[in-house]
């Protein structure tokens, strides 16, 4: 079992930055790949970024590539999402999730946090 708690969301103006954190507890955090997903009102949950257990491999959705950076600190059992150059269309609830292998399909992820709201004003 892995418990995940996101933090760092908030209200920011377009062009601004936020850093989301996801703290994990329970089973061995470093054995899981981690992902960030988001869900806007009336839309399906979509993939944002994922990182391998070692941090050596990362993948991003095209919509955030070059603006967002996923990273992890296995010593702190935490995964991060640095979000720069934010746009109003980035407004959503952001979730972190854990899975044993690197994948972007949310249906495969085993564990989910409760989500944190990110709102980008124009």
PDB file of C-alpha atoms in Angstrom:
ATOM      1  CA  UNK A   1       0.000   0.000   0.000  1.00  0.00           C
ATOM      2  CA  UNK A   2       1.124   3.519  -0.828  1.00  0.00           C
ATOM      3  CA  UNK A   3      -0.543   6.622   0.548  1.00  0.00           C
ATOM      4  CA  UNK A   4      -0.107   9.823  -1.447  1.00  0.00           C
ATOM      5  CA  UNK A   5      -0.772  13.414  -0.383  1.00  0.00           C
ATOM      6  CA  UNK A   6      -0.445  16.311  -2.820  1.00  0.00           C
ATOM      7  CA  UNK A   7       0.217  19.910  -1.871  1.00  0.00           C
ATOM      8  CA  UNK A   8       1.289  23.165  -3.462  1.00  0.00           C
ATOM      9  CA  UNK A   9      -1.750  24.025  -5.530  1.00  0.00           C
ATOM     10  CA  UNK A  10      -3.259  27.492  -5.588  1.00  0.00           C
ATOM     11  CA  UNK A  11      -4.227  30.497  -7.641  1.00  0.00           C
ATOM     12  CA  UNK A  12      -1.641  32.025  -9.952  1.00  0.00           C
ATOM     13  CA  UNK A  13      -1.677  34.479 -12.839  1.00  0.00           C
ATOM     14  CA  UNK A  14      -0.941  33.358 -16.370  1.00  0.00           C
ATOM     15  CA  UNK A  15       2.801  33.188 -16.911  1.00  0.00           C
ATOM     16  CA  UNK A  16       3.453  32.366 -13.284  1.00  0.00           C
ATOM     17  CA  UNK A  17       4.849  29.260 -11.631  1.00  0.00           C
ATOM     18  CA  UNK A  18       3.854  26.713  -9.029  1.00  0.00           C
ATOM     19  CA  UNK A  19       5.549  23.637  -7.616  1.00  0.00           C
ATOM     20  CA  UNK A  20       3.408  20.726  -6.611  1.00  0.00           C
ATOM     21  CA  UNK A  21       4.615  18.121  -4.152  1.00  0.00           C
ATOM     22  CA  UNK A  22       3.389  14.615  -3.550  1.00  0.00           C
ATOM     23  CA  UNK A  23       4.466  12.955  -0.314  1.00  0.00           C
ATOM     24  CA  UNK A  24       4.294   9.186  -0.165  1.00  0.00           C
ATOM     25  CA  UNK A  25       4.105   6.858   2.795  1.00  0.00           C
ATOM     26  CA  UNK A  26       3.546   3.152   3.246  1.00  0.00           C
ATOM     27  CA  UNK A  27       5.231   0.701   0.945  1.00  0.00           C
ATOM     28  CA  UNK A  28       8.582   1.230  -0.761  1.00  0.00           C
ATOM     29  CA  UNK A  29       8.251   4.531  -2.617  1.00  0.00           C
ATOM     30  CA  UNK A  30      11.459   4.087  -4.597  1.00  0.00           C
ATOM     31  CA  UNK A  31      10.163   0.920  -6.252  1.00  0.00           C
ATOM     32  CA  UNK A  32       7.322   2.798  -7.986  1.00  0.00           C
ATOM     33  CA  UNK A  33       7.186   4.947 -11.060  1.00  0.00           C
ATOM     34  CA  UNK A  34       5.200   8.086 -10.337  1.00  0.00           C
ATOM     35  CA  UNK A  35       2.862  10.117 -12.478  1.00  0.00           C
ATOM     36  CA  UNK A  36       1.048  13.412 -12.437  1.00  0.00           C
ATOM     37  CA  UNK A  37      -2.395  13.717 -13.965  1.00  0.00           C
ATOM     38  CA  UNK A  38      -4.972  16.472 -14.098  1.00  0.00           C
ATOM     39  CA  UNK A  39      -8.695  16.784 -14.504  1.00  0.00           C
ATOM     40  CA  UNK A  40     -10.525  19.934 -15.491  1.00  0.00           C
ATOM     41  CA  UNK A  41     -14.286  20.359 -14.932  1.00  0.00           C
ATOM     42  CA  UNK A  42     -16.271  18.373 -17.470  1.00  0.00           C
ATOM     43  CA  UNK A  43     -13.181  16.689 -18.890  1.00  0.00           C
ATOM     44  CA  UNK A  44     -11.543  13.318 -18.478  1.00  0.00           C
ATOM     45  CA  UNK A  45      -8.461  12.844 -16.377  1.00  0.00           C
ATOM     46  CA  UNK A  46      -5.396  13.367 -18.552  1.00  0.00           C
ATOM     47  CA  UNK A  47      -1.753  12.432 -18.327  1.00  0.00           C
ATOM     48  CA  UNK A  48       0.710  15.211 -17.510  1.00  0.00           C
ATOM     49  CA  UNK A  49       4.079  13.603 -16.727  1.00  0.00           C
ATOM     50  CA  UNK A  50       5.664  10.451 -15.390  1.00  0.00           C
ATOM     51  CA  UNK A  51       9.034   9.549 -13.909  1.00  0.00           C
ATOM     52  CA  UNK A  52      10.728   6.187 -13.431  1.00  0.00           C
ATOM     53  CA  UNK A  53      11.594   4.783 -10.016  1.00  0.00           C
ATOM     54  CA  UNK A  54      15.190   5.985 -10.333  1.00  0.00           C
ATOM     55  CA  UNK A  55      14.318   9.345 -11.812  1.00  0.00           C
ATOM     56  CA  UNK A  56      16.360   8.528 -14.885  1.00  0.00           C
ATOM     57  CA  UNK A  57      13.454   8.520 -17.307  1.00  0.00           C
ATOM     58  CA  UNK A  58      10.717  11.079 -17.683  1.00  0.00           C
ATOM     59  CA  UNK A  59       7.889  11.604 -20.164  1.00  0.00           C
ATOM     60  CA  UNK A  60       5.564  14.512 -20.677  1.00  0.00           C
ATOM     61  CA  UNK A  61       2.326  15.299 -22.404  1.00  0.00           C
ATOM     62  CA  UNK A  62       2.897  17.503 -25.432  1.00  0.00           C
ATOM     63  CA  UNK A  63       0.760  20.201 -23.871  1.00  0.00           C
ATOM     64  CA  UNK A  64       3.214  20.701 -20.984  1.00  0.00           C
ATOM     65  CA  UNK A  65       6.536  19.770 -22.569  1.00  0.00           C
ATOM     66  CA  UNK A  66       9.099  22.497 -22.049  1.00  0.00           C
ATOM     67  CA  UNK A  67       7.041  24.157 -19.308  1.00  0.00           C
ATOM     68  CA  UNK A  68       6.653  21.457 -16.633  1.00  0.00           C
ATOM     69  CA  UNK A  69       9.348  19.359 -14.980  1.00  0.00           C
ATOM     70  CA  UNK A  70       8.763  16.215 -12.950  1.00  0.00           C
ATOM     71  CA  UNK A  71      11.369  15.125 -10.413  1.00  0.00           C
ATOM     72  CA  UNK A  72      11.624  12.951  -7.337  1.00  0.00           C
ATOM     73  CA  UNK A  73      13.615  12.655  -4.138  1.00  0.00           C
ATOM     74  CA  UNK A  74      13.523   9.047  -2.978  1.00  0.00           C
ATOM     75  CA  UNK A  75      15.222   9.966   0.304  1.00  0.00           C
ATOM     76  CA  UNK A  76      12.245  12.195   1.086  1.00  0.00           C
ATOM     77  CA  UNK A  77       9.603   9.921  -0.492  1.00  0.00           C
ATOM     78  CA  UNK A  78       8.424  12.872  -2.551  1.00  0.00           C
ATOM     79  CA  UNK A  79       7.735  13.585  -6.191  1.00  0.00           C
ATOM     80  CA  UNK A  80       7.490  17.118  -7.552  1.00  0.00           C
ATOM     81  CA  UNK A  81       5.945  18.886 -10.502  1.00  0.00           C
ATOM     82  CA  UNK A  82       7.493  22.260 -11.298  1.00  0.00           C
ATOM     83  CA  UNK A  83       5.082  24.196 -13.474  1.00  0.00           C
ATOM     84  CA  UNK A  84       6.316  27.302 -15.287  1.00  0.00           C
ATOM     85  CA  UNK A  85       4.713  29.610 -17.849  1.00  0.00           C
ATOM     86  CA  UNK A  86       1.304  28.562 -16.646  1.00  0.00           C
ATOM     87  CA  UNK A  87      -1.697  29.096 -18.892  1.00  0.00           C
ATOM     88  CA  UNK A  88      -5.403  29.325 -18.069  1.00  0.00           C
ATOM     89  CA  UNK A  89      -5.899  25.968 -19.782  1.00  0.00           C
ATOM     90  CA  UNK A  90      -3.664  24.392 -17.136  1.00  0.00           C
ATOM     91  CA  UNK A  91      -6.438  24.989 -14.601  1.00  0.00           C
ATOM     92  CA  UNK A  92      -7.435  21.626 -13.133  1.00  0.00           C
ATOM     93  CA  UNK A  93      -7.220  19.376 -10.123  1.00  0.00           C
ATOM     94  CA  UNK A  94      -3.788  17.760 -10.197  1.00  0.00           C
ATOM     95  CA  UNK A  95      -3.276  14.239  -8.925  1.00  0.00           C
ATOM     96  CA  UNK A  96      -0.187  12.184  -8.295  1.00  0.00           C
ATOM     97  CA  UNK A  97      -0.260   8.437  -8.688  1.00  0.00           C
ATOM     98  CA  UNK A  98       2.008   5.415  -8.301  1.00  0.00           C
ATOM     99  CA  UNK A  99       2.507   2.381 -10.521  1.00  0.00           C
ATOM    100  CA  UNK A 100       5.171  -0.368 -10.631  1.00  0.00           C
ATOM    101  CA  UNK A 101       6.354   0.567 -14.147  1.00  0.00           C
ATOM    102  CA  UNK A 102       6.570   3.615 -16.401  1.00  0.00           C
ATOM    103  CA  UNK A 103       3.261   4.204 -18.155  1.00  0.00           C
ATOM    104  CA  UNK A 104       0.983   7.116 -19.059  1.00  0.00           C
ATOM    105  CA  UNK A 105      -2.398   5.332 -18.945  1.00  0.00           C
ATOM    106  CA  UNK A 106      -4.203   6.435 -15.766  1.00  0.00           C
ATOM    107  CA  UNK A 107      -6.236   3.211 -15.712  1.00  0.00           C
ATOM    108  CA  UNK A 108      -3.090   1.245 -14.895  1.00  0.00           C
ATOM    109  CA  UNK A 109      -2.041   3.268 -11.858  1.00  0.00           C
ATOM    110  CA  UNK A 110      -2.571   1.559  -8.519  1.00  0.00           C
ATOM    111  CA  UNK A 111      -2.514   4.382  -5.990  1.00  0.00           C
ATOM    112  CA  UNK A 112      -3.816   7.950  -6.132  1.00  0.00           C
ATOM    113  CA  UNK A 113      -3.691  11.040  -4.013  1.00  0.00           C
ATOM    114  CA  UNK A 114      -6.693  13.210  -3.240  1.00  0.00           C
ATOM    115  CA  UNK A 115      -5.681  15.974  -5.649  1.00  0.00           C
ATOM    116  CA  UNK A 116      -4.755  19.629  -5.362  1.00  0.00           C
ATOM    117  CA  UNK A 117      -6.458  22.485  -7.194  1.00  0.00           C
ATOM    118  CA  UNK A 118      -4.465  24.657  -9.588  1.00  0.00           C
ATOM    119  CA  UNK A 119      -6.196  27.737 -10.959  1.00  0.00           C
ATOM    120  CA  UNK A 120      -4.526  29.978 -13.522  1.00  0.00           C
ATOM    121  CA  UNK A 121      -6.148  33.349 -14.102  1.00  0.00           C
ATOM    122  CA  UNK A 122      -5.816  35.248 -17.366  1.00  0.00           C
TER     123      UNK A 122
END
